[in-house]
XYZ file of C-alpha atoms in Angstrom:
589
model
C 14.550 -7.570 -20.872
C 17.551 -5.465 -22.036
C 19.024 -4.570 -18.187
C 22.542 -6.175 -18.973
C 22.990 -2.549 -21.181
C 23.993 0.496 -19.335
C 20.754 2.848 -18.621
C 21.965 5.850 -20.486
C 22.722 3.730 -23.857
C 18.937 2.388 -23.166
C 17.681 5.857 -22.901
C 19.717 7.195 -25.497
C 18.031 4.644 -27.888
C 14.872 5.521 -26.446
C 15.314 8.907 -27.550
C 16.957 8.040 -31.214
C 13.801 10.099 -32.656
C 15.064 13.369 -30.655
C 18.751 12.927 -31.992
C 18.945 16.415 -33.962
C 17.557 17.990 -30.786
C 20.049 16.138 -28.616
C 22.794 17.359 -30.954
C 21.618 20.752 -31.424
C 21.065 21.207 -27.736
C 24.676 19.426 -26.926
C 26.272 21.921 -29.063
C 24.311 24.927 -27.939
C 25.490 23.555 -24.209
C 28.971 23.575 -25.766
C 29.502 26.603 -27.180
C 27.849 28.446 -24.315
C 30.435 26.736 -22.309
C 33.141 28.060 -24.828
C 32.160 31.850 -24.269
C 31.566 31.456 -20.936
C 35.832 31.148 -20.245
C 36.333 33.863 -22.685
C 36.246 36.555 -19.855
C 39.409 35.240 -17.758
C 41.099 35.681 -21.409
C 40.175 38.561 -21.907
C 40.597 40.307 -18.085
C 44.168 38.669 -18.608
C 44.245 40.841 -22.414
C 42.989 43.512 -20.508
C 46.068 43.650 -17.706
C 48.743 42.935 -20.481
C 47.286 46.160 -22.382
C 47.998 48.200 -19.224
C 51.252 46.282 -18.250
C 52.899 45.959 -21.731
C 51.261 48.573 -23.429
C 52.497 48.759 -27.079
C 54.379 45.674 -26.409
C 50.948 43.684 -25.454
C 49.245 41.105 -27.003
C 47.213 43.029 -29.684
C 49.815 44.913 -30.257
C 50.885 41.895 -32.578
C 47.935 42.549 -34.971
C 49.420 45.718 -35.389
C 47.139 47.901 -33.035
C 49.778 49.593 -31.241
C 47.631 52.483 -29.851
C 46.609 51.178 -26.215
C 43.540 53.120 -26.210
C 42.578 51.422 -29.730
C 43.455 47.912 -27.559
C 41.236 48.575 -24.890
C 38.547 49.616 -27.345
C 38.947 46.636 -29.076
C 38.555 44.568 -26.066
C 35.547 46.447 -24.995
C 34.125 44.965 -28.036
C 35.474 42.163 -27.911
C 33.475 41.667 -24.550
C 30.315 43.031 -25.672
C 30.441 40.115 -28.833
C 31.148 37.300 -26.259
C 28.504 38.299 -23.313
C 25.687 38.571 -26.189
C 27.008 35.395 -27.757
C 26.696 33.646 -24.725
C 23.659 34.592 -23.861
C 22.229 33.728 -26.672
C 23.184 30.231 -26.675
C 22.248 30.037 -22.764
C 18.840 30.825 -24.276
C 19.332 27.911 -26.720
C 20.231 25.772 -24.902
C 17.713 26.113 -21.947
C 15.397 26.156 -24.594
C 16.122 23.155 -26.208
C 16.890 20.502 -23.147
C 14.094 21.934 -21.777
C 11.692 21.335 -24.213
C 13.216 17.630 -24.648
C 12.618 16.962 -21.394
C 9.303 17.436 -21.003
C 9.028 15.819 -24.533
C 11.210 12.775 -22.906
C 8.449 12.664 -20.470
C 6.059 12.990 -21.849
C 7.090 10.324 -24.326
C 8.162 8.129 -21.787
C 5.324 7.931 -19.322
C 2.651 7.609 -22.258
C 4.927 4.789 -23.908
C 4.693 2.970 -20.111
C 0.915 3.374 -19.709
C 0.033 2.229 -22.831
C 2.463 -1.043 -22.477
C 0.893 -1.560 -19.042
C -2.698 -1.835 -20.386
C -1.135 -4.428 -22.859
C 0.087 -6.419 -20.256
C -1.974 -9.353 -18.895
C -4.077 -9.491 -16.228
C -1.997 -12.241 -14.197
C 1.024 -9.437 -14.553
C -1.043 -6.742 -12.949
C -1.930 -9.371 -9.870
C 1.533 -9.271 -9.061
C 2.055 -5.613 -9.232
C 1.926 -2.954 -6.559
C -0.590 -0.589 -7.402
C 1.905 1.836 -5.606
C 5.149 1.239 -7.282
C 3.190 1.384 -10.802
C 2.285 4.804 -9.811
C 6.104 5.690 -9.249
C 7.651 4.455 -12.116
C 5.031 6.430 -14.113
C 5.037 9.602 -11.876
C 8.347 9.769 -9.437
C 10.802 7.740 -11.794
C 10.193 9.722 -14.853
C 10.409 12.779 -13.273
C 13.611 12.237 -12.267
C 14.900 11.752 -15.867
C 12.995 14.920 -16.915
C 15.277 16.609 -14.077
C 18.209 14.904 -15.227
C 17.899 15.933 -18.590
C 16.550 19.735 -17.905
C 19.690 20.165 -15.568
C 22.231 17.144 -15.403
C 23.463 17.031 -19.066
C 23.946 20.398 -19.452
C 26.315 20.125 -16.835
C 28.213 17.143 -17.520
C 29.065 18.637 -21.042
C 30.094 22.249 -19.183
C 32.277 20.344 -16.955
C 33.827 18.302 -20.237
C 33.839 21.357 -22.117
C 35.420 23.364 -19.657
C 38.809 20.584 -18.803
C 39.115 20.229 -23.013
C 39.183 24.877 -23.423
C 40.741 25.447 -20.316
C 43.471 22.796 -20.917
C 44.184 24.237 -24.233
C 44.650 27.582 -22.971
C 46.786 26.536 -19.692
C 49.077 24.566 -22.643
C 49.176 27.763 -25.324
C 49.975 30.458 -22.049
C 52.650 27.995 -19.690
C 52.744 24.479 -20.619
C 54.916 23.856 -17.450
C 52.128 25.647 -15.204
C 49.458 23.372 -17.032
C 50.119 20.204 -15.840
C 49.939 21.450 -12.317
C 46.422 22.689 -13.281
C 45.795 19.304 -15.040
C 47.307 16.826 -12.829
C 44.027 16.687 -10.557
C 41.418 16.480 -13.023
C 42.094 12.699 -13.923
C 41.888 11.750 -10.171
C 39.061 13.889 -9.934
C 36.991 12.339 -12.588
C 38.283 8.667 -11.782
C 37.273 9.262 -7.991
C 33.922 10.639 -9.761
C 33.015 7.299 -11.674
C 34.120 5.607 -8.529
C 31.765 7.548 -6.291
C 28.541 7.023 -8.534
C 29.264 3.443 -9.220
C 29.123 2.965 -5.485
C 26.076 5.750 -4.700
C 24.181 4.082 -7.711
C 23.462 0.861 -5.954
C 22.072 3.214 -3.016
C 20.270 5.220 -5.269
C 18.577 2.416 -6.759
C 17.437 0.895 -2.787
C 15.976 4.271 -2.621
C 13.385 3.356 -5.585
C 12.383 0.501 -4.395
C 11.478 2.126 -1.070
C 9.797 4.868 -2.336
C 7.946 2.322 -4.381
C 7.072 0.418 -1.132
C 5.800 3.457 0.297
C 3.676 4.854 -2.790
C 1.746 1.582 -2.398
C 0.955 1.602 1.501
C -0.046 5.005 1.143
C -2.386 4.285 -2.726
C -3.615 1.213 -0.351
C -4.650 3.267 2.498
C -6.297 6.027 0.832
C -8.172 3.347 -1.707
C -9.048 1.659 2.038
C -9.712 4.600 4.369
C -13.754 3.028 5.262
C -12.590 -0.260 6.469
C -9.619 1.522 8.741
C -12.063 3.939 10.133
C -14.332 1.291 10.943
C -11.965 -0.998 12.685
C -10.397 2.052 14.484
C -7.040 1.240 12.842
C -5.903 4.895 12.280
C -2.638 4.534 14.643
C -2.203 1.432 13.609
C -2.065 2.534 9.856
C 0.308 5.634 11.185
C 2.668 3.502 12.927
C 2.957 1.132 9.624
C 3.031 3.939 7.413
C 5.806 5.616 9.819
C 8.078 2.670 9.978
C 7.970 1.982 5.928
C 8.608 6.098 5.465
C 11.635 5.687 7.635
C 13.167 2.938 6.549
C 12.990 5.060 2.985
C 14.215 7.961 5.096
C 17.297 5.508 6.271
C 17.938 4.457 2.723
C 18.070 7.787 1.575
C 20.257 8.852 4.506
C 23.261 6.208 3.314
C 23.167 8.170 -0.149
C 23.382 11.555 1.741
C 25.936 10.499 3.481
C 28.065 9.120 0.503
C 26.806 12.070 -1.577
C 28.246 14.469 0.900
C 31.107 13.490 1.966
C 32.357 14.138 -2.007
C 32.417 17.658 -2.164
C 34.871 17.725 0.684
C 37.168 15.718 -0.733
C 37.342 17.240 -4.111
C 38.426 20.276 -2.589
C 41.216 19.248 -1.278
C 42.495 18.319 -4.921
C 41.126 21.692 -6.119
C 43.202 23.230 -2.834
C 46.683 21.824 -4.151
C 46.118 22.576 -7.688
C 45.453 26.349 -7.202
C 47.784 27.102 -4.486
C 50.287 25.552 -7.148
C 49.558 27.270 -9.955
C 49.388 30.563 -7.925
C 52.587 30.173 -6.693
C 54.274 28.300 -9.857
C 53.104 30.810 -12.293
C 53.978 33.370 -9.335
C 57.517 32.262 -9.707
C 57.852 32.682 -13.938
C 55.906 35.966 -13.467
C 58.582 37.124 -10.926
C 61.039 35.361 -13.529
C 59.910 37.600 -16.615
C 59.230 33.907 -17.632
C 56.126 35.177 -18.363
C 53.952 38.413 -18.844
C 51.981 39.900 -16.139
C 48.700 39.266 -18.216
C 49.413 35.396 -18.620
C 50.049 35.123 -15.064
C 46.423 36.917 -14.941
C 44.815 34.128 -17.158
C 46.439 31.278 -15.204
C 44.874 32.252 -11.669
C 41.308 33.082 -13.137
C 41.344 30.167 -15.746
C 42.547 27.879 -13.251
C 39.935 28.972 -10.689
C 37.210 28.541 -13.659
C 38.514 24.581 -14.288
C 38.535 23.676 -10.780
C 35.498 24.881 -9.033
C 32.953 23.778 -11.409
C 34.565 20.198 -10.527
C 32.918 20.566 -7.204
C 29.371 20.521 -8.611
C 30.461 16.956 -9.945
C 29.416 15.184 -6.662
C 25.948 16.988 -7.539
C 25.632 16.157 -10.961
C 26.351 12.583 -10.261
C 24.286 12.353 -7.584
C 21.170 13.520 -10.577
C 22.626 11.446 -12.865
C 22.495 8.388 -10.821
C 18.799 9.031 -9.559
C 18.069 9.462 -13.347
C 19.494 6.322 -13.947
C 18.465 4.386 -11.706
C 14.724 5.181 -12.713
C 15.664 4.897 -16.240
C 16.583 1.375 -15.198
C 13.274 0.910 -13.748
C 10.987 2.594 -16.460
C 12.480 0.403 -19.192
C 12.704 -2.417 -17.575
C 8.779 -1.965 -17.378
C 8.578 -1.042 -20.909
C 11.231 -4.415 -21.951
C 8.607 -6.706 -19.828
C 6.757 -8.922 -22.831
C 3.564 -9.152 -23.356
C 1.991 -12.496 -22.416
C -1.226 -12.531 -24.755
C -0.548 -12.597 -27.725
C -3.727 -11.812 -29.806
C -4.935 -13.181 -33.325
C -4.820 -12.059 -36.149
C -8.841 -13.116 -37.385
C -10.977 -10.064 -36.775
C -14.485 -11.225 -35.773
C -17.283 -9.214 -37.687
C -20.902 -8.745 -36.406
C -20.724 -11.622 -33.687
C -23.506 -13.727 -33.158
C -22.952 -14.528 -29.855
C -22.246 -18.494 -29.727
C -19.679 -19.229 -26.575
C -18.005 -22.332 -25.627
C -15.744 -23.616 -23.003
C -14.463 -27.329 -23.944
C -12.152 -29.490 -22.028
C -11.220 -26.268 -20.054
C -8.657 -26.400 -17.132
C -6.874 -23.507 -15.656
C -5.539 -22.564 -12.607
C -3.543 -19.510 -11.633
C 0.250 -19.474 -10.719
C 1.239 -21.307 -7.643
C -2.408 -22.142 -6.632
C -4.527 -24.860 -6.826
C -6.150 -26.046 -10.169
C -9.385 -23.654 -10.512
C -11.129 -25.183 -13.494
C -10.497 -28.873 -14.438
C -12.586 -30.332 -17.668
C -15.354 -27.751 -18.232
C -17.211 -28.188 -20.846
C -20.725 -25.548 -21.770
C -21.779 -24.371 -24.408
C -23.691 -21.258 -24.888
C -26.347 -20.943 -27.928
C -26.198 -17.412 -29.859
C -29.585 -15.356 -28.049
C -29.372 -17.659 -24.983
C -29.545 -16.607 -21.377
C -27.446 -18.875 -19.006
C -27.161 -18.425 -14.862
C -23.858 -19.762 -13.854
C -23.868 -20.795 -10.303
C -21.709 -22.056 -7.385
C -19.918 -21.739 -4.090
C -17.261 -19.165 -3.691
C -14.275 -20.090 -5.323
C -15.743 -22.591 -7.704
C -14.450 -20.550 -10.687
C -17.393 -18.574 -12.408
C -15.614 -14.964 -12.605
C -12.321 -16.999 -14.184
C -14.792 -18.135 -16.893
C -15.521 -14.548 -17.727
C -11.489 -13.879 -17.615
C -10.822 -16.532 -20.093
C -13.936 -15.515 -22.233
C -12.557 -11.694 -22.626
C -8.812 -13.258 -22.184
C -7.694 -11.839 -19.688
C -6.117 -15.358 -19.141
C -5.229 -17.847 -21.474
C -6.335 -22.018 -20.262
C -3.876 -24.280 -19.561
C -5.734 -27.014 -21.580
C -8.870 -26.769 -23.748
C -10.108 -23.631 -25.116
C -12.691 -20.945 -25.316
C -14.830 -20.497 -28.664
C -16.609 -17.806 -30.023
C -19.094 -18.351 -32.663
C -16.538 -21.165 -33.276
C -13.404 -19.140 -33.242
C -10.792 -20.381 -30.715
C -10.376 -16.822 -29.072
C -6.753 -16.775 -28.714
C -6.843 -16.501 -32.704
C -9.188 -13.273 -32.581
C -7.645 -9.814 -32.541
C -8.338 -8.929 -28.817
C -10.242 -5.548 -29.978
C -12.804 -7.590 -31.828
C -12.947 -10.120 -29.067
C -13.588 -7.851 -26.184
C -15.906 -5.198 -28.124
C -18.499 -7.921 -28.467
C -18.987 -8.397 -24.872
C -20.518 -6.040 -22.373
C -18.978 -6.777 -19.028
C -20.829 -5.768 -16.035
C -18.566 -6.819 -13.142
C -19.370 -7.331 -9.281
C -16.802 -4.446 -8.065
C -18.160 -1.060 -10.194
C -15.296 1.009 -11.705
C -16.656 4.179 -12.515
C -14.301 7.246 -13.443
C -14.415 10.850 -12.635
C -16.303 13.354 -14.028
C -20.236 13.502 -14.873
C -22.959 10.853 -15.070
C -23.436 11.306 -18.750
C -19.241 10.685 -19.058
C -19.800 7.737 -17.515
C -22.617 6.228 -19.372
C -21.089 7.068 -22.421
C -17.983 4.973 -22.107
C -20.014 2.406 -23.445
C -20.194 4.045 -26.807
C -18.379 7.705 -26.968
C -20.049 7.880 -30.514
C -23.304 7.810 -29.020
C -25.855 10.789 -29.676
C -27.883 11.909 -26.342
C -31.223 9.931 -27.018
C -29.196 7.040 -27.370
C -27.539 7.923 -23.726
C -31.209 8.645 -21.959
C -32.575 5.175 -23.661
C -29.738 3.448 -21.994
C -29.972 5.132 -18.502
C -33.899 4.419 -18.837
C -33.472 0.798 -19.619
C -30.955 0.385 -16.657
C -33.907 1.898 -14.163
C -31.035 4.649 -13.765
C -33.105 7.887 -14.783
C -35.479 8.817 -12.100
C -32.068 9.028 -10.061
C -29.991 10.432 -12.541
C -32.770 13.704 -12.633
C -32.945 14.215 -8.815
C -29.096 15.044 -8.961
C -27.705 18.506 -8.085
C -26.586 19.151 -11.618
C -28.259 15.661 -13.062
C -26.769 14.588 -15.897
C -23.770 16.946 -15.356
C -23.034 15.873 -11.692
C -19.767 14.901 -10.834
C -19.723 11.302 -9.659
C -16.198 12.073 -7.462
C -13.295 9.371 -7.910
C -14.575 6.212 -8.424
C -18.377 7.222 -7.862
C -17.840 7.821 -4.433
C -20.921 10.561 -4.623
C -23.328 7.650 -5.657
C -24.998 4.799 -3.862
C -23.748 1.137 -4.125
C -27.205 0.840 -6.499
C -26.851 3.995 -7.893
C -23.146 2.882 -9.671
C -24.048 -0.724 -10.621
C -27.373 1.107 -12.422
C -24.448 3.436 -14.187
C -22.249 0.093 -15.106
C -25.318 -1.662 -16.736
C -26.329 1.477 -18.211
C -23.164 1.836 -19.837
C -23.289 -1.860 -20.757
C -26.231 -1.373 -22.368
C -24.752 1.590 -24.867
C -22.090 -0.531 -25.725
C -24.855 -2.715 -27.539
C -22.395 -5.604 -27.874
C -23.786 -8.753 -28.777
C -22.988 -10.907 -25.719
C -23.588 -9.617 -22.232
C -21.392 -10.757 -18.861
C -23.170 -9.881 -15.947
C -20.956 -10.664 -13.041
C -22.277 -10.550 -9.359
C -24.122 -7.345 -10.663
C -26.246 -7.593 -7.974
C -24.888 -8.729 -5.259
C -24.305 -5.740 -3.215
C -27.197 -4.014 -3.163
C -30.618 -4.272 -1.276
C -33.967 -6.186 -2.582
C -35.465 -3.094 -4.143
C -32.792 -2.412 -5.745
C -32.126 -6.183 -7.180
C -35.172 -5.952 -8.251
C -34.342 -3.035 -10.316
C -31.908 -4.474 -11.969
C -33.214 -8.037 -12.706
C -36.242 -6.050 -14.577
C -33.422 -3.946 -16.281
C -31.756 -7.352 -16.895
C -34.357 -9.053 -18.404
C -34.707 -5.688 -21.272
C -31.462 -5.968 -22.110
C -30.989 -9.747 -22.645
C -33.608 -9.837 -25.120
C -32.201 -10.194 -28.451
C -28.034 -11.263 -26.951
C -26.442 -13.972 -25.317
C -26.404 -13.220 -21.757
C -24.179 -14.572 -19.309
C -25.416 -14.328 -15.455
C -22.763 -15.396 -12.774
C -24.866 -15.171 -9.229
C -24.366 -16.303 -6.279
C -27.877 -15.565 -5.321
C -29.909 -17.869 -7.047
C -32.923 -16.015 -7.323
C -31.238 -13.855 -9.998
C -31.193 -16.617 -12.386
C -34.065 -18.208 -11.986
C -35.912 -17.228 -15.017
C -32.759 -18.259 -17.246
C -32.844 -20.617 -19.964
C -30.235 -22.771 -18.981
C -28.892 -22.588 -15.318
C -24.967 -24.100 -15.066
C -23.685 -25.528 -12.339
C -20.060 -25.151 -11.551
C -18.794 -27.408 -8.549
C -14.936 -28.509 -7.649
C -13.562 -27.163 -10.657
C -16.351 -28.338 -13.692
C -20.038 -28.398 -14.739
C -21.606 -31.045 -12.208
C -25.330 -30.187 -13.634
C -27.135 -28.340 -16.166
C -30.987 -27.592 -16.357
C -33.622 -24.877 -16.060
C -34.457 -23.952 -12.668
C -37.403 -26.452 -12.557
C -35.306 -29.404 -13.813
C -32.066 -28.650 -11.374
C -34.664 -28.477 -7.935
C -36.066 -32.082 -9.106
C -32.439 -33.307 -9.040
C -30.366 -34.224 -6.503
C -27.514 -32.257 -7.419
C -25.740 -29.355 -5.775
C -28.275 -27.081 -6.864
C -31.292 -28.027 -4.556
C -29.517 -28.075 -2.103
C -28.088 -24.296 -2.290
C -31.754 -23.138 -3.339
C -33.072 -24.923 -0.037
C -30.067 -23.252 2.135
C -31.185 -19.565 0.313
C -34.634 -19.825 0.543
C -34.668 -21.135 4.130
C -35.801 -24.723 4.071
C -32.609 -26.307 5.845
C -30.429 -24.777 7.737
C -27.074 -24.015 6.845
């Protein structure tokens, strides 16, 4: 990772594609700025004209009328208003637009590294803070940007003009004007060094509390079912106020600045008020300058109270910049091959495989199956034997820490990951199903696919008598996740889906576990289609599921302890008859 830079030179090379825009919009911001102090200049012209009257200011370019002067001026005004509206149009215009671009940019660049990263990275990962680095955290750099540079230039813009023209009118006036703005800014940097470090304990809680609430909601059955709702409030209330308390020490930094910085702004003005007073008195100088002193003065200082508020934005924008590309510097721990597999037979082998996930036990010690191309294999066990971590390290979502995984002799880890994955169909114990219709769903499988191909699927899965009896069949909306189906109903969806894919290995995960016997049934006949022709994979804990399979693997303390069909495993004396004779009823358990 790249943290040891400062945010804004990690954003700023983030956004090295948008650097004409930057520019353009800086200057834009800049010149605005420029016109914008033009009217104390010219309300101070405008009082010499009356005062001095053919002894004025213009009167030096030779317009010694003072009704030509004050025409003069008049246009002189109406140039400068248009001008700077114009480049307040610009400018909005621009930063605007490169914010949401920013965005935009940003949020896309994050998701797509996140499905990059590897599986093991998203186990350690709040759901909930992924959600506010993507949504919360890059929204406040869109503010920032829309709002908080624009003012950090006016404020820069405005000490560098305003300084020039305090010099040009009464250079000894100036520095009274002057003398506060470099303790102003120091105290500034000062004040958002110290309110960044609370800015950035208000992330992290705000992370902590996206992912209570993204658990809750994702859990609402099982805490309405265990009457937990007050229980849930009360943990939900103490995490939102201990964001509320972190966010209460940066108010109370955050306001306590303004204050202060008006005291500096108090001394400077009465100063200059009554310094330049004094010369005006003095015939030191002209009534007009005096003018220009109290209303320029007034426009330097002010804006120098919005500091504490610009900082404040700047520091929430940085601190999420922080966090955003820190997510985007995180490296990638699969690195895929570089051998694109072509028209895959279907072969899979584990050998000498051992793997076990990061501070835990040793999951897989020693395995060693192999998998003929066309073959259907049951891969059985007790609960935490392994058999899903197979199917990890088969798509690689993992990578063994001894041995390896072949397919049709290819060590995986030197396929491309796109070639690897497309030729398997993975139909998973947990269904993932996405919103919108039925017909969305099924194609995800194959987007390419024409609408024959889409009913044969949904026929083959058992899934279309269902599918018609919808509201709006093949155009009802499933709801998030598939919430509007049946457990049976979605796991006929997920193989139907598999089944478009057409790839030429099938994973079949616990597919039907959680459903009833009619149901199972179902899907064992829809099994059965689809593994003709495709090496089929079938991870059950029920063993009835696999009975028919060619080859049924046993997988017991962390290997293969037997292999055999169903008829040679029961006249064993392995695990295996044993777990049929505690399913079927013959022993107790």
């Amino acid at each position: 990772m790249d943290g040891s830079r400062h945010p804004l030179m990690r954003l700023l090379e983030h956004l090295k594609e948008h650097r004409t825009t930057v520019f353009l919009a800086s200057f834009c911001s800049i010149i605005n700025k420029v016109w914008d102090l033009a009217p104390p200049v010219l309300i101070g012209m405008a009082i010499d004209v009356v005062a001095a009257q053919e002894n004025s200011f213009l009167a030096q370019f030779g317009y010694t009328d003072v009704y030509d002067q004050l025409y003069i001026l008049t246009g002189i005004t109406v140039v400068i208003w248009v001008l700077e509206s114009l480049f307040q149009y610009f400018y909005a215009v621009l930063w605007r637009n490169l914010a949401q671009t920013a965005q935009h940019e940003l949020r896309m660049s994050t998701y797509t590294h996140i499905q990059d990263l590897e599986m093991q990275w998203f186990s350690e990962q709040p759901t909930g803070s992924l959600m506010a680095i993507m949504n919360d955290d890059v929204n406040q750099l869109e503010r920032f940007l829309d709002q908080g540079a624009t003012d950090l230039l006016h404020v820069a813009t405005t000490i560098i003009v305003v300084g020039a023209i305090m010099i040009s009118v009464a250079p000894e006036v100036a520095l009274l004007a002057i003398l506060p703005v470099p303790i102003i800014v120091t105290g500034s940097f000062i004040y958002q060094r110290r309110i960044g470090v609370r800015y950035s304990k208000v992330r992290g809680k705000v992370a902590d509390l996206n992912a209570l609430l993204n658990n809750n909601l994702h859990g609402i059955t099982t805490i309405k079912s265990f009457t937990a709702e007050q229980r849930e409030v009360d943990r939900v209330g103490e995490v939102s106020t201990s964001y509320r308390e972190a966010n209460r020490e940066a108010i109370r930094l955050s306001a306590s600045f303004v204050p202060i910085i008006r005291m500096a702004i108090l001394f400077a003005f009465t100063a200059n008020m009554l310094v330049g007073g004094w010369f005006a008195l003095d015939g030191k100088i002209s009534l007009g300058a005096y003018s220009v002193i109290v209303f320029i003065t007034q426009r330097l200082l002010w804006p120098l109270t919005r500091l504490g508020e610009t900082f404040d934005l700047y520091q929430r924008a940085m601190a999420s910049t922080s966090r955003v590309l820190d997510l985007l510097d995180t490296e990638i721990g699969i690195v895929e091959g570089d051998t694109k597999l072509e028209g895959a037979e279907g072969e899979i082998s584990f050998n000498d495989l051992g793997f076990s996930y990061p501070d835990r036990e040793t999951v897989l010690e020693g395995v060693n199956l192999t998998i003929p191309a066309g073959e259907t294999v049951g891969l059985v066990g007790s609960t935490g034997s392994g058999k899903t971590t197979l199917v990890r390290l088969l798509l690689r979502f993992h990578d063994p820490d001894s041995g390896s995984v072949a397919l049709d002799g290819h060590d995986v880890r030197d396929l491309t990951l796109d070639s690897l994955r497309s030729s398997v169909s993975l139909v998973s114990q947990t269904t993932t199903l996405f919103p919108g219709s039925v017909r969305d769903n099924i194609l995800y499988g194959d987007p390419s696919a024409d609408e024959e191909s889409v009913i044969e699927a949904a026929r083959v899965a058992e899934a279309l008598p269902f599918i018609e009896n919808l509201p709006q069949g093949w155009d009802t909306d499933i709801g998030e996740g598939g919430h509007r189906l049946s457990g049976g109903q979605r796991q006929r969806i997920a193989i139907a889906r598999a089944v478009l894919k057409d790839a030429p290995i099938l994973v079949l995960d616990e597919a039907t576990s959680n459903v009833d016997n009619e149901t199972e049934a179902a899907l064992k006949r829809s099994i059965e289609k689809i593994s003709v022709g495709r090496t089929t994979l079938i991870i059950a804990h029920r063993l009835s599921t696999v009975r028919n399979a060619d080859t049924i693997a046993v997988l017991g303390q962390g290997s293969i302890s037997e292999t055999g069909t169903h008829e040679e495993l029961l006249n064993g004396n392995g695990l295996y008859p044993r777990l049929w004779a505690v399913q079927t009823g013959e022993v107790s358990q």
